[in-house]
Amino acid sequence: TEAEILGALNEGQRLFCFLTLAIEDTLTLPVGSAFEYDMPNGSGVSSWTVCLSVTRADGFRLRPSRLQDFAALRKDWQNWVGTPERYATLGFGALFLAPHGADTLSVRYARGPVPMVIGGQAPEIPEEYHPNLISYALPRIRCFKEGAQQLSRVANDLDDFLGACQQYAAFMRQRSLDQRYDRTPFELT
């Protein structure tokens, strides 16, 4: 059905974005006395994937850290008030600041695509990779409808999709390094 096809295309686009960090966005985050922020829920961002960089209003770039680093710097880091200098992430959306205090941060992040809801709606990924979504959707639908024995017949399509992901992830990895982002896409080799 059209709904199944659209669902498989959306799933392929989400997977493409997850593997390549293809879609980036920036959020202005006013911070106060809290040291933890739930990015997907509390900030209005619905499809947060990973934090790429955090910059203060004065242009200072916060240093990526781990929660263990916060604890090593100061035992009571949760009560450490001051101008943010470091950030840490946990899971797919918890953002922690140390120290924490009133400031405005610019958070650059990778996000998932807006789901396509009607036929003919264009995917958000780069246009040259649109045909590769079909290379994902076809095996997905055939295996779901006809069983896993169909996988051998459509494995080349899945290889094409993963090859496109690998190619675009390499481009985005280099772009991330050029932009000096704190995170890069996964290695897909």
PDB file of N, CA, C and O in Angstrom, residues 53-91:
ATOM      1  N   SER A  53      28.413  20.678  18.303  1.00  0.00           N
ATOM      2  CA  SER A  53      29.236  21.682  18.977  1.00  0.00           C
ATOM      3  C   SER A  53      28.326  22.611  19.782  1.00  0.00           C
ATOM      4  O   SER A  53      27.141  22.740  19.488  1.00  0.00           O
ATOM      5  N   VAL A  54      28.920  23.248  20.797  1.00  0.00           N
ATOM      6  CA  VAL A  54      28.194  24.199  21.645  1.00  0.00           C
ATOM      7  C   VAL A  54      29.063  25.437  21.794  1.00  0.00           C
ATOM      8  O   VAL A  54      30.244  25.339  22.139  1.00  0.00           O
ATOM      9  N   THR A  55      28.465  26.599  21.514  1.00  0.00           N
ATOM     10  CA  THR A  55      29.188  27.868  21.570  1.00  0.00           C
ATOM     11  C   THR A  55      28.416  28.853  22.431  1.00  0.00           C
ATOM     12  O   THR A  55      27.200  28.950  22.320  1.00  0.00           O
ATOM     13  N   ARG A  56      29.138  29.605  23.270  1.00  0.00           N
ATOM     14  CA  ARG A  56      28.516  30.650  24.079  1.00  0.00           C
ATOM     15  C   ARG A  56      28.244  31.876  23.214  1.00  0.00           C
ATOM     16  O   ARG A  56      28.778  32.006  22.108  1.00  0.00           O
ATOM     17  N   ALA A  57      27.470  32.798  23.759  1.00  0.00           N
ATOM     18  CA  ALA A  57      27.128  34.034  23.045  1.00  0.00           C
ATOM     19  C   ALA A  57      28.366  34.872  22.742  1.00  0.00           C
ATOM     20  O   ALA A  57      28.406  35.580  21.734  1.00  0.00           O
ATOM     21  N   ASP A  58      29.404  34.772  23.579  1.00  0.00           N
ATOM     22  CA  ASP A  58      30.631  35.549  23.344  1.00  0.00           C
ATOM     23  C   ASP A  58      31.566  34.879  22.343  1.00  0.00           C
ATOM     24  O   ASP A  58      32.674  35.352  22.101  1.00  0.00           O
ATOM     25  N   GLY A  59      31.144  33.757  21.742  1.00  0.00           N
ATOM     26  CA  GLY A  59      31.943  33.068  20.729  1.00  0.00           C
ATOM     27  C   GLY A  59      32.829  31.965  21.269  1.00  0.00           C
ATOM     28  O   GLY A  59      33.440  31.227  20.492  1.00  0.00           O
ATOM     29  N   PHE A  60      32.927  31.823  22.582  1.00  0.00           N
ATOM     30  CA  PHE A  60      33.733  30.763  23.183  1.00  0.00           C
ATOM     31  C   PHE A  60      33.082  29.408  22.932  1.00  0.00           C
ATOM     32  O   PHE A  60      31.897  29.234  23.169  1.00  0.00           O
ATOM     33  N   ARG A  61      33.868  28.483  22.434  1.00  0.00           N
ATOM     34  CA  ARG A  61      33.360  27.147  22.152  1.00  0.00           C
ATOM     35  C   ARG A  61      33.563  26.248  23.360  1.00  0.00           C
ATOM     36  O   ARG A  61      34.691  26.100  23.841  1.00  0.00           O
ATOM     37  N   LEU A  62      32.477  25.668  23.861  1.00  0.00           N
ATOM     38  CA  LEU A  62      32.562  24.784  25.018  1.00  0.00           C
ATOM     39  C   LEU A  62      33.309  23.510  24.648  1.00  0.00           C
ATOM     40  O   LEU A  62      33.199  23.008  23.523  1.00  0.00           O
ATOM     41  N   ARG A  63      34.057  23.019  25.601  1.00  0.00           N
ATOM     42  CA  ARG A  63      34.865  21.826  25.383  1.00  0.00           C
ATOM     43  C   ARG A  63      34.019  20.577  25.645  1.00  0.00           C
ATOM     44  O   ARG A  63      33.379  20.456  26.686  1.00  0.00           O
ATOM     45  N   PRO A  64      34.014  19.622  24.724  1.00  0.00           N
ATOM     46  CA  PRO A  64      33.277  18.378  24.976  1.00  0.00           C
ATOM     47  C   PRO A  64      33.974  17.577  26.068  1.00  0.00           C
ATOM     48  O   PRO A  64      35.198  17.495  26.103  1.00  0.00           O
ATOM     49  N   SER A  65      33.188  17.025  26.961  1.00  0.00           N
ATOM     50  CA  SER A  65      33.723  16.276  28.093  1.00  0.00           C
ATOM     51  C   SER A  65      32.824  15.091  28.391  1.00  0.00           C
ATOM     52  O   SER A  65      31.835  14.866  27.693  1.00  0.00           O
ATOM     53  N   ARG A  66      33.168  14.383  29.437  1.00  0.00           N
ATOM     54  CA  ARG A  66      32.341  13.307  29.951  1.00  0.00           C
ATOM     55  C   ARG A  66      31.922  13.684  31.366  1.00  0.00           C
ATOM     56  O   ARG A  66      32.555  14.530  32.003  1.00  0.00           O
ATOM     57  N   LEU A  67      30.877  13.062  31.861  1.00  0.00           N
ATOM     58  CA  LEU A  67      30.450  13.356  33.225  1.00  0.00           C
ATOM     59  C   LEU A  67      31.559  13.028  34.224  1.00  0.00           C
ATOM     60  O   LEU A  67      31.720  13.714  35.239  1.00  0.00           O
ATOM     61  N   GLN A  68      32.368  12.020  33.925  1.00  0.00           N
ATOM     62  CA  GLN A  68      33.490  11.668  34.789  1.00  0.00           C
ATOM     63  C   GLN A  68      34.485  12.824  34.865  1.00  0.00           C
ATOM     64  O   GLN A  68      35.099  13.061  35.900  1.00  0.00           O
ATOM     65  N   ASP A  69      34.651  13.540  33.735  1.00  0.00           N
ATOM     66  CA  ASP A  69      35.554  14.692  33.732  1.00  0.00           C
ATOM     67  C   ASP A  69      35.027  15.798  34.639  1.00  0.00           C
ATOM     68  O   ASP A  69      35.799  16.450  35.340  1.00  0.00           O
ATOM     69  N   PHE A  70      33.718  16.013  34.607  1.00  0.00           N
ATOM     70  CA  PHE A  70      33.114  17.013  35.494  1.00  0.00           C
ATOM     71  C   PHE A  70      33.408  16.657  36.946  1.00  0.00           C
ATOM     72  O   PHE A  70      33.818  17.507  37.738  1.00  0.00           O
ATOM     73  N   ALA A  71      33.190  15.398  37.304  1.00  0.00           N
ATOM     74  CA  ALA A  71      33.403  14.950  38.683  1.00  0.00           C
ATOM     75  C   ALA A  71      34.880  15.038  39.071  1.00  0.00           C
ATOM     76  O   ALA A  71      35.202  15.318  40.228  1.00  0.00           O
ATOM     77  N   ALA A  72      35.778  14.807  38.116  1.00  0.00           N
ATOM     78  CA  ALA A  72      37.205  14.908  38.405  1.00  0.00           C
ATOM     79  C   ALA A  72      37.619  16.360  38.645  1.00  0.00           C
ATOM     80  O   ALA A  72      38.516  16.631  39.453  1.00  0.00           O
ATOM     81  N   LEU A  73      36.968  17.293  37.963  1.00  0.00           N
ATOM     82  CA  LEU A  73      37.281  18.701  38.148  1.00  0.00           C
ATOM     83  C   LEU A  73      36.746  19.244  39.471  1.00  0.00           C
ATOM     84  O   LEU A  73      37.398  20.061  40.120  1.00  0.00           O
ATOM     85  N   ARG A  74      35.565  18.787  39.802  1.00  0.00           N
ATOM     86  CA  ARG A  74      34.927  19.299  41.016  1.00  0.00           C
ATOM     87  C   ARG A  74      33.913  18.282  41.513  1.00  0.00           C
ATOM     88  O   ARG A  74      33.008  17.897  40.783  1.00  0.00           O
ATOM     89  N   LYS A  75      34.054  17.888  42.757  1.00  0.00           N
ATOM     90  CA  LYS A  75      33.204  16.847  43.331  1.00  0.00           C
ATOM     91  C   LYS A  75      31.727  17.228  43.281  1.00  0.00           C
ATOM     92  O   LYS A  75      30.877  16.400  42.966  1.00  0.00           O
ATOM     93  N   ASP A  76      31.411  18.467  43.554  1.00  0.00           N
ATOM     94  CA  ASP A  76      30.018  18.920  43.557  1.00  0.00           C
ATOM     95  C   ASP A  76      29.698  19.709  42.270  1.00  0.00           C
ATOM     96  O   ASP A  76      29.121  20.782  42.321  1.00  0.00           O
ATOM     97  N   TRP A  77      30.062  19.155  41.134  1.00  0.00           N
ATOM     98  CA  TRP A  77      29.924  19.869  39.867  1.00  0.00           C
ATOM     99  C   TRP A  77      28.474  20.250  39.579  1.00  0.00           C
ATOM    100  O   TRP A  77      28.220  21.215  38.860  1.00  0.00           O
ATOM    101  N   GLN A  78      27.501  19.516  40.107  1.00  0.00           N
ATOM    102  CA  GLN A  78      26.094  19.843  39.886  1.00  0.00           C
ATOM    103  C   GLN A  78      25.743  21.207  40.503  1.00  0.00           C
ATOM    104  O   GLN A  78      24.791  21.855  40.082  1.00  0.00           O
ATOM    105  N   ASN A  79      26.501  21.653  41.494  1.00  0.00           N
ATOM    106  CA  ASN A  79      26.267  22.943  42.156  1.00  0.00           C
ATOM    107  C   ASN A  79      27.251  24.016  41.705  1.00  0.00           C
ATOM    108  O   ASN A  79      27.291  25.092  42.266  1.00  0.00           O
ATOM    109  N   TRP A  80      28.053  23.720  40.720  1.00  0.00           N
ATOM    110  CA  TRP A  80      29.096  24.623  40.244  1.00  0.00           C
ATOM    111  C   TRP A  80      28.461  25.696  39.373  1.00  0.00           C
ATOM    112  O   TRP A  80      28.044  25.454  38.241  1.00  0.00           O
ATOM    113  N   VAL A  81      28.396  26.900  39.874  1.00  0.00           N
ATOM    114  CA  VAL A  81      27.772  28.012  39.161  1.00  0.00           C
ATOM    115  C   VAL A  81      28.857  28.875  38.545  1.00  0.00           C
ATOM    116  O   VAL A  81      29.875  29.165  39.169  1.00  0.00           O
ATOM    117  N   GLY A  82      28.632  29.281  37.313  1.00  0.00           N
ATOM    118  CA  GLY A  82      29.583  30.134  36.601  1.00  0.00           C
ATOM    119  C   GLY A  82      29.268  30.133  35.124  1.00  0.00           C
ATOM    120  O   GLY A  82      28.221  29.645  34.685  1.00  0.00           O
ATOM    121  N   THR A  83      30.148  30.683  34.336  1.00  0.00           N
ATOM    122  CA  THR A  83      29.977  30.710  32.882  1.00  0.00           C
ATOM    123  C   THR A  83      30.311  29.333  32.317  1.00  0.00           C
ATOM    124  O   THR A  83      31.381  28.791  32.612  1.00  0.00           O
ATOM    125  N   PRO A  84      29.409  28.746  31.532  1.00  0.00           N
ATOM    126  CA  PRO A  84      29.670  27.403  30.999  1.00  0.00           C
ATOM    127  C   PRO A  84      30.980  27.327  30.210  1.00  0.00           C
ATOM    128  O   PRO A  84      31.280  28.208  29.409  1.00  0.00           O
ATOM    129  N   GLU A  85      31.758  26.276  30.485  1.00  0.00           N
ATOM    130  CA  GLU A  85      33.022  26.053  29.790  1.00  0.00           C
ATOM    131  C   GLU A  85      33.095  24.673  29.139  1.00  0.00           C
ATOM    132  O   GLU A  85      33.859  24.474  28.209  1.00  0.00           O
ATOM    133  N   ARG A  86      32.319  23.733  29.669  1.00  0.00           N
ATOM    134  CA  ARG A  86      32.332  22.359  29.169  1.00  0.00           C
ATOM    135  C   ARG A  86      30.911  21.853  29.025  1.00  0.00           C
ATOM    136  O   ARG A  86      30.006  22.323  29.695  1.00  0.00           O
ATOM    137  N   TYR A  87      30.761  20.874  28.149  1.00  0.00           N
ATOM    138  CA  TYR A  87      29.477  20.195  28.032  1.00  0.00           C
ATOM    139  C   TYR A  87      29.721  18.700  27.886  1.00  0.00           C
ATOM    140  O   TYR A  87      30.794  18.265  27.468  1.00  0.00           O
ATOM    141  N   ALA A  88      28.721  17.954  28.257  1.00  0.00           N
ATOM    142  CA  ALA A  88      28.751  16.503  28.079  1.00  0.00           C
ATOM    143  C   ALA A  88      27.368  16.074  27.614  1.00  0.00           C
ATOM    144  O   ALA A  88      26.370  16.738  27.894  1.00  0.00           O
ATOM    145  N   THR A  89      27.325  14.995  26.877  1.00  0.00           N
ATOM    146  CA  THR A  89      26.046  14.426  26.449  1.00  0.00           C
ATOM    147  C   THR A  89      25.962  13.003  26.978  1.00  0.00           C
ATOM    148  O   THR A  89      26.975  12.341  27.198  1.00  0.00           O
ATOM    149  N   LEU A  90      24.737  12.580  27.153  1.00  0.00           N
ATOM    150  CA  LEU A  90      24.498  11.224  27.618  1.00  0.00           C
ATOM    151  C   LEU A  90      23.317  10.687  26.837  1.00  0.00           C
ATOM    152  O   LEU A  90      22.263  11.330  26.780  1.00  0.00           O
ATOM    153  N   GLY A  91      23.497   9.537  26.209  1.00  0.00           N
ATOM    154  CA  GLY A  91      22.414   8.969  25.412  1.00  0.00           C
ATOM    155  C   GLY A  91      22.121   9.824  24.192  1.00  0.00           C
ATOM    156  O   GLY A  91      22.998  10.437  23.611  1.00  0.00           O
TER     157      GLY A  91
END
